[in-house]
Amino acid sequence: MEPTPTEIALEMNRLVEAARRDQIHLRAIGGLAVHHHSPLRQQIFQREYADIDFVVHKHERRKLDDFFRRMGYLPDRSFNLFNGDKRQIFVQEGTGRRIDVFVGDFEMCHKLPLKDRLQVHPITVPLAELFLSKTQIIELNRKDALDLVALLLDNEIGRGDDKINVERICRLCLRDWGLFKTTTINLNRVEELVNSDDINLTTPERETVLRRIDEIRKSLILMKKNILWLARDRVGTRIRWYAEVEEVER
């Protein structure tokens, strides 16, 4: 039987708290982190959480093997041997639940630098990075699109890390044109989903999400671009602007 969202969220919190006692900055990212920041989503979107995704400081990666063994998880030896400086996988004995740990920065289709950012929130990565971890997906699926809707529904856009920090989003999109491009594409995709009849939202909820999409889009348009950014913008999509991600078997 699959664990309920409440059960797997409790496990996420157990691991974060145990890591804190061991002075490991373990922070959640992915669907469960969205769940933490979006309490309304349980009432609107039903989904399962098979795995738990985390990020940890690069200099703490050597502590992970011993820590997760004590927590009841075994390392994926072959994967960790070849990828351990960037990503590590651990599997819970008995249940087969997988823990996916990104080491240092979050790096998939685009790289999100997280140095000095894991202290912002005690359980998850900051809201801006959590938002971008979804908008950086070049092949955005329905599950990830709904995660974005949930984040935008339950969290204000603003300045500062108690909200979805639009200044941080703009700063990261200014240093990486590719991230900007993929993010704007996915804002359009989420907007189309929200405007469709294929999603269970009230009219005020739709208006809230659409207004927040528009706030982020306007901020990205108005941000002051430098010469290198503008030069890359002229090249556009004639050159691939994202990294191809190889799926890890689950």
mmCIF file of C-alpha atoms in Angstrom:
data_model
loop_
_atom_site.group_PDB
_atom_site.id
_atom_site.type_symbol
_atom_site.label_atom_id
_atom_site.label_comp_id
_atom_site.label_asym_id
_atom_site.label_seq_id
_atom_site.Cartn_x
_atom_site.Cartn_y
_atom_site.Cartn_z
ATOM 1 C CA MET A 1 0.000 0.000 0.000
ATOM 2 C CA GLU A 2 1.314 3.444 -0.980
ATOM 3 C CA PRO A 3 1.901 5.801 1.962
ATOM 4 C CA THR A 4 -0.511 8.694 2.365
ATOM 5 C CA PRO A 5 0.783 12.253 1.776
ATOM 6 C CA THR A 6 0.688 12.763 5.547
ATOM 7 C CA GLU A 7 2.763 9.634 6.224
ATOM 8 C CA ILE A 8 5.471 10.433 3.694
ATOM 9 C CA ALA A 9 5.544 14.086 4.819
ATOM 10 C CA LEU A 10 6.165 12.856 8.363
ATOM 11 C CA GLU A 11 9.065 10.766 7.060
ATOM 12 C CA MET A 12 10.484 13.790 5.244
ATOM 13 C CA ASN A 13 10.328 15.815 8.452
ATOM 14 C CA ARG A 14 11.849 12.962 10.472
ATOM 15 C CA LEU A 15 14.850 12.860 8.158
ATOM 16 C CA VAL A 16 15.310 16.643 8.110
ATOM 17 C CA GLU A 17 15.157 16.834 11.910
ATOM 18 C CA ALA A 18 17.567 13.906 12.367
ATOM 19 C CA ALA A 19 19.962 15.507 9.870
ATOM 20 C CA ARG A 20 19.784 18.789 11.783
ATOM 21 C CA ARG A 21 20.887 17.005 14.955
ATOM 22 C CA ASP A 22 23.826 15.605 12.955
ATOM 23 C CA GLN A 23 24.618 19.110 11.644
ATOM 24 C CA ILE A 24 23.654 18.164 8.075
ATOM 25 C CA HIS A 25 21.765 20.809 6.075
ATOM 26 C CA LEU A 26 19.266 18.439 4.435
ATOM 27 C CA ARG A 27 16.504 20.367 2.642
ATOM 28 C CA ALA A 28 13.526 19.004 0.709
ATOM 29 C CA ILE A 29 12.912 19.796 -2.944
ATOM 30 C CA GLY A 30 10.349 18.411 -5.374
ATOM 31 C CA GLY A 31 6.710 17.434 -4.904
ATOM 32 C CA LEU A 32 6.839 16.919 -1.130
ATOM 33 C CA ALA A 33 8.449 20.337 -0.651
ATOM 34 C CA VAL A 34 5.601 21.830 -2.693
ATOM 35 C CA HIS A 35 3.165 19.912 -0.483
ATOM 36 C CA HIS A 36 4.793 21.486 2.590
ATOM 37 C CA HIS A 37 4.245 25.020 1.254
ATOM 38 C CA SER A 38 0.843 24.424 -0.353
ATOM 39 C CA PRO A 39 -1.654 23.094 2.179
ATOM 40 C CA LEU A 40 -4.614 23.755 -0.151
ATOM 41 C CA ARG A 41 -3.296 21.380 -2.806
ATOM 42 C CA GLN A 42 -4.425 18.309 -0.843
ATOM 43 C CA GLN A 43 -8.002 19.473 -1.255
ATOM 44 C CA ILE A 44 -7.658 20.289 -4.965
ATOM 45 C CA PHE A 45 -5.116 17.901 -6.513
ATOM 46 C CA GLN A 46 -4.684 14.301 -5.456
ATOM 47 C CA ARG A 47 -1.287 12.723 -6.131
ATOM 48 C CA GLU A 48 1.075 10.128 -4.731
ATOM 49 C CA TYR A 49 4.570 10.729 -3.390
ATOM 50 C CA ALA A 50 6.674 7.652 -4.018
ATOM 51 C CA ASP A 51 10.078 9.233 -3.365
ATOM 52 C CA ILE A 52 11.592 12.044 -1.318
ATOM 53 C CA ASP A 53 14.023 14.506 -2.928
ATOM 54 C CA PHE A 54 16.582 16.492 -0.949
ATOM 55 C CA VAL A 55 19.502 18.874 -1.431
ATOM 56 C CA VAL A 56 22.538 18.913 0.861
ATOM 57 C CA HIS A 57 25.654 21.088 1.158
ATOM 58 C CA LYS A 58 28.489 19.784 -0.987
ATOM 59 C CA HIS A 59 30.922 19.563 1.924
ATOM 60 C CA GLU A 60 28.438 17.381 3.860
ATOM 61 C CA ARG A 61 28.092 14.666 1.224
ATOM 62 C CA ARG A 62 30.495 12.265 2.967
ATOM 63 C CA LYS A 63 28.173 12.164 5.974
ATOM 64 C CA LEU A 64 25.229 10.859 3.929
ATOM 65 C CA ASP A 65 26.090 7.169 3.756
ATOM 66 C CA ASP A 66 26.328 6.698 7.509
ATOM 67 C CA PHE A 67 23.357 8.985 8.197
ATOM 68 C CA PHE A 68 20.926 7.222 5.876
ATOM 69 C CA ARG A 69 22.041 3.775 7.046
ATOM 70 C CA ARG A 70 21.096 4.810 10.588
ATOM 71 C CA MET A 71 17.763 6.075 9.254
ATOM 72 C CA GLY A 72 17.033 2.687 7.642
ATOM 73 C CA TYR A 73 18.122 3.385 4.054
ATOM 74 C CA LEU A 74 20.775 1.574 2.015
ATOM 75 C CA PRO A 75 22.919 3.357 -0.599
ATOM 76 C CA ASP A 76 22.610 2.590 -4.290
ATOM 77 C CA ARG A 77 26.285 1.661 -4.493
ATOM 78 C CA SER A 78 26.793 1.706 -8.253
ATOM 79 C CA PHE A 79 24.935 4.989 -8.784
ATOM 80 C CA ASN A 80 26.622 6.718 -5.860
ATOM 81 C CA LEU A 81 30.060 5.510 -6.932
ATOM 82 C CA PHE A 82 29.796 7.252 -10.296
ATOM 83 C CA ASN A 83 27.605 10.229 -9.358
ATOM 84 C CA GLY A 84 28.153 10.786 -5.636
ATOM 85 C CA ASP A 85 29.762 14.226 -5.942
ATOM 86 C CA LYS A 86 26.552 15.562 -7.543
ATOM 87 C CA ARG A 87 23.751 13.171 -6.629
ATOM 88 C CA GLN A 88 23.199 10.175 -4.358
ATOM 89 C CA ILE A 89 20.386 7.638 -4.023
ATOM 90 C CA PHE A 90 19.305 5.663 -0.957
ATOM 91 C CA VAL A 91 16.567 3.018 -0.713
ATOM 92 C CA GLN A 92 14.573 2.177 2.415
ATOM 93 C CA GLU A 93 14.805 -1.428 3.534
ATOM 94 C CA GLY A 94 11.466 -3.199 3.325
ATOM 95 C CA THR A 95 9.426 -0.527 1.531
ATOM 96 C CA GLY A 96 11.773 0.259 -1.380
ATOM 97 C CA ARG A 97 11.110 3.987 -0.930
ATOM 98 C CA ARG A 98 13.806 6.013 -2.649
ATOM 99 C CA ILE A 99 15.643 9.049 -1.364
ATOM 100 C CA ASP A 100 17.230 11.190 -4.080
ATOM 101 C CA VAL A 101 19.830 13.663 -2.771
ATOM 102 C CA PHE A 102 21.269 16.453 -4.925
ATOM 103 C CA VAL A 103 24.714 17.436 -3.672
ATOM 104 C CA GLY A 104 25.599 21.120 -3.704
ATOM 105 C CA ASP A 105 23.521 22.682 -6.465
ATOM 106 C CA PHE A 106 20.296 21.392 -8.010
ATOM 107 C CA GLU A 107 21.209 20.468 -11.573
ATOM 108 C CA MET A 108 18.805 18.972 -14.123
ATOM 109 C CA CYS A 109 17.748 20.776 -17.335
ATOM 110 C CA HIS A 110 19.246 23.900 -15.772
ATOM 111 C CA LYS A 111 21.497 24.531 -12.787
ATOM 112 C CA LEU A 112 20.150 26.257 -9.689
ATOM 113 C CA PRO A 113 22.995 27.428 -7.409
ATOM 114 C CA LEU A 114 22.153 26.776 -3.761
ATOM 115 C CA LYS A 115 25.305 27.883 -1.956
ATOM 116 C CA ASP A 116 24.284 29.955 1.101
ATOM 117 C CA ARG A 117 20.599 29.206 0.352
ATOM 118 C CA LEU A 118 20.034 26.058 2.428
ATOM 119 C CA GLN A 119 19.821 28.057 5.659
ATOM 120 C CA VAL A 120 16.853 30.134 4.457
ATOM 121 C CA HIS A 121 14.115 27.653 5.407
ATOM 122 C CA PRO A 122 14.414 24.890 8.046
ATOM 123 C CA ILE A 123 12.777 22.136 5.958
ATOM 124 C CA THR A 124 12.817 22.965 2.227
ATOM 125 C CA VAL A 125 14.827 24.934 -0.276
ATOM 126 C CA PRO A 126 13.588 28.561 -0.563
ATOM 127 C CA LEU A 127 10.317 29.160 -2.425
ATOM 128 C CA ALA A 128 12.024 30.853 -5.391
ATOM 129 C CA GLU A 129 14.329 27.887 -5.972
ATOM 130 C CA LEU A 130 11.463 25.450 -5.405
ATOM 131 C CA PHE A 131 9.451 27.304 -8.044
ATOM 132 C CA LEU A 132 12.383 27.311 -10.482
ATOM 133 C CA SER A 133 13.069 23.615 -9.844
ATOM 134 C CA LYS A 134 9.719 23.026 -11.559
ATOM 135 C CA THR A 135 9.886 25.715 -14.267
ATOM 136 C CA GLN A 136 13.360 24.489 -15.345
ATOM 137 C CA ILE A 137 11.857 21.191 -16.593
ATOM 138 C CA ILE A 138 11.960 21.265 -20.381
ATOM 139 C CA GLU A 139 9.341 18.516 -20.746
ATOM 140 C CA LEU A 140 6.889 19.704 -18.116
ATOM 141 C CA ASN A 141 4.330 17.010 -17.310
ATOM 142 C CA ARG A 142 0.918 17.441 -15.718
ATOM 143 C CA LYS A 143 2.134 16.514 -12.237
ATOM 144 C CA ASP A 144 4.831 19.196 -12.280
ATOM 145 C CA ALA A 145 2.457 21.744 -13.815
ATOM 146 C CA LEU A 146 0.001 21.106 -10.979
ATOM 147 C CA ASP A 147 2.834 21.556 -8.474
ATOM 148 C CA LEU A 148 3.408 25.006 -9.984
ATOM 149 C CA VAL A 149 -0.293 25.814 -9.793
ATOM 150 C CA ALA A 150 -0.288 24.783 -6.115
ATOM 151 C CA LEU A 151 2.736 26.949 -5.323
ATOM 152 C CA LEU A 152 1.217 29.954 -7.070
ATOM 153 C CA LEU A 153 -2.149 29.414 -5.407
ATOM 154 C CA ASP A 154 -0.822 29.226 -1.850
ATOM 155 C CA ASN A 155 2.169 31.599 -1.918
ATOM 156 C CA GLU A 156 2.431 35.286 -2.687
ATOM 157 C CA ILE A 157 4.907 36.768 -5.151
ATOM 158 C CA GLY A 158 7.141 39.425 -3.641
ATOM 159 C CA ARG A 159 10.542 40.491 -2.416
ATOM 160 C CA GLY A 160 12.099 38.395 0.326
ATOM 161 C CA ASP A 161 12.221 34.685 0.988
ATOM 162 C CA ASP A 162 8.979 34.489 2.966
ATOM 163 C CA LYS A 163 7.295 34.683 -0.465
ATOM 164 C CA ILE A 164 8.156 33.401 -3.950
ATOM 165 C CA ASN A 165 11.065 35.798 -4.240
ATOM 166 C CA VAL A 166 10.740 37.419 -7.657
ATOM 167 C CA GLU A 167 14.065 39.231 -7.243
ATOM 168 C CA ARG A 168 15.837 35.889 -6.815
ATOM 169 C CA ILE A 169 14.003 34.438 -9.827
ATOM 170 C CA CYS A 170 15.072 37.404 -11.960
ATOM 171 C CA ARG A 171 18.661 37.231 -10.692
ATOM 172 C CA LEU A 172 18.989 33.564 -11.669
ATOM 173 C CA CYS A 173 17.261 34.091 -15.026
ATOM 174 C CA LEU A 174 19.558 37.025 -15.736
ATOM 175 C CA ARG A 175 22.653 34.882 -15.254
ATOM 176 C CA ASP A 176 21.221 32.032 -17.359
ATOM 177 C CA TRP A 177 19.258 32.912 -20.506
ATOM 178 C CA GLY A 178 18.318 29.251 -20.898
ATOM 179 C CA LEU A 179 16.635 29.182 -17.495
ATOM 180 C CA PHE A 180 14.761 32.345 -18.461
ATOM 181 C CA LYS A 181 13.601 30.760 -21.708
ATOM 182 C CA THR A 182 12.404 27.500 -20.173
ATOM 183 C CA THR A 183 10.723 29.356 -17.310
ATOM 184 C CA THR A 184 8.788 31.647 -19.662
ATOM 185 C CA ILE A 185 7.735 28.664 -21.796
ATOM 186 C CA ASN A 186 6.443 26.872 -18.705
ATOM 187 C CA LEU A 187 4.649 29.952 -17.367
ATOM 188 C CA ASN A 188 2.699 29.913 -20.640
ATOM 189 C CA ARG A 189 1.998 26.188 -20.262
ATOM 190 C CA VAL A 190 0.701 26.619 -16.721
ATOM 191 C CA GLU A 191 -1.395 29.589 -17.809
ATOM 192 C CA GLU A 192 -2.997 27.450 -20.538
ATOM 193 C CA LEU A 193 -3.739 24.696 -17.999
ATOM 194 C CA VAL A 194 -5.336 27.132 -15.559
ATOM 195 C CA ASN A 195 -7.481 28.638 -18.335
ATOM 196 C CA SER A 196 -8.675 25.200 -19.458
ATOM 197 C CA ASP A 197 -11.593 23.163 -18.129
ATOM 198 C CA ASP A 198 -9.125 20.425 -17.197
ATOM 199 C CA ILE A 199 -8.399 21.651 -13.690
ATOM 200 C CA ASN A 200 -10.522 21.871 -10.550
ATOM 201 C CA LEU A 201 -10.254 25.523 -9.483
ATOM 202 C CA THR A 202 -12.814 28.089 -8.475
ATOM 203 C CA THR A 203 -12.937 31.397 -10.360
ATOM 204 C CA PRO A 204 -11.142 33.302 -7.543
ATOM 205 C CA GLU A 205 -8.441 30.603 -7.413
ATOM 206 C CA ARG A 206 -7.907 30.825 -11.184
ATOM 207 C CA GLU A 207 -7.653 34.592 -10.970
ATOM 208 C CA THR A 208 -5.105 34.354 -8.149
ATOM 209 C CA VAL A 209 -2.847 31.947 -10.058
ATOM 210 C CA LEU A 210 -3.122 33.929 -13.304
ATOM 211 C CA ARG A 211 -2.349 37.192 -11.524
ATOM 212 C CA ARG A 212 0.769 35.704 -9.955
ATOM 213 C CA ILE A 213 1.929 34.247 -13.266
ATOM 214 C CA ASP A 214 1.546 37.735 -14.741
ATOM 215 C CA GLU A 215 3.540 39.289 -11.875
ATOM 216 C CA ILE A 216 6.476 36.958 -12.511
ATOM 217 C CA ARG A 217 6.266 37.363 -16.299
ATOM 218 C CA LYS A 218 6.275 41.171 -16.055
ATOM 219 C CA SER A 219 9.243 41.111 -13.672
ATOM 220 C CA LEU A 220 11.203 38.931 -16.119
ATOM 221 C CA ILE A 221 10.378 41.267 -19.013
ATOM 222 C CA LEU A 222 11.345 44.386 -17.068
ATOM 223 C CA MET A 223 14.598 43.084 -15.528
ATOM 224 C CA LYS A 224 17.641 44.977 -16.754
ATOM 225 C CA LYS A 225 19.511 42.730 -19.189
ATOM 226 C CA ASN A 226 23.270 42.906 -19.768
ATOM 227 C CA ILE A 227 25.080 42.714 -23.123
ATOM 228 C CA LEU A 228 25.886 38.996 -22.850
ATOM 229 C CA TRP A 229 22.274 38.136 -22.030
ATOM 230 C CA LEU A 230 20.980 40.187 -24.968
ATOM 231 C CA ALA A 231 23.513 38.553 -27.305
ATOM 232 C CA ARG A 232 22.326 35.092 -26.236
ATOM 233 C CA ASP A 233 18.737 36.226 -26.647
ATOM 234 C CA ARG A 234 19.434 37.132 -30.285
ATOM 235 C CA VAL A 235 20.680 33.586 -30.919
ATOM 236 C CA GLY A 236 17.505 32.256 -29.323
ATOM 237 C CA THR A 237 16.507 28.616 -29.668
ATOM 238 C CA ARG A 238 18.687 27.965 -32.737
ATOM 239 C CA ILE A 239 21.165 26.565 -30.203
ATOM 240 C CA ARG A 240 19.959 24.156 -27.519
ATOM 241 C CA TRP A 241 19.541 26.106 -24.292
ATOM 242 C CA TYR A 242 19.079 23.282 -21.789
ATOM 243 C CA ALA A 243 20.875 20.137 -20.653
ATOM 244 C CA GLU A 244 19.404 16.780 -21.612
ATOM 245 C CA VAL A 245 18.613 14.814 -18.480
ATOM 246 C CA GLU A 246 19.059 11.060 -18.378
ATOM 247 C CA GLU A 247 16.316 9.433 -16.345
ATOM 248 C CA VAL A 248 17.417 7.286 -13.414
ATOM 249 C CA GLU A 249 15.566 3.977 -13.204
ATOM 250 C CA ARG A 250 13.238 3.809 -10.211
#
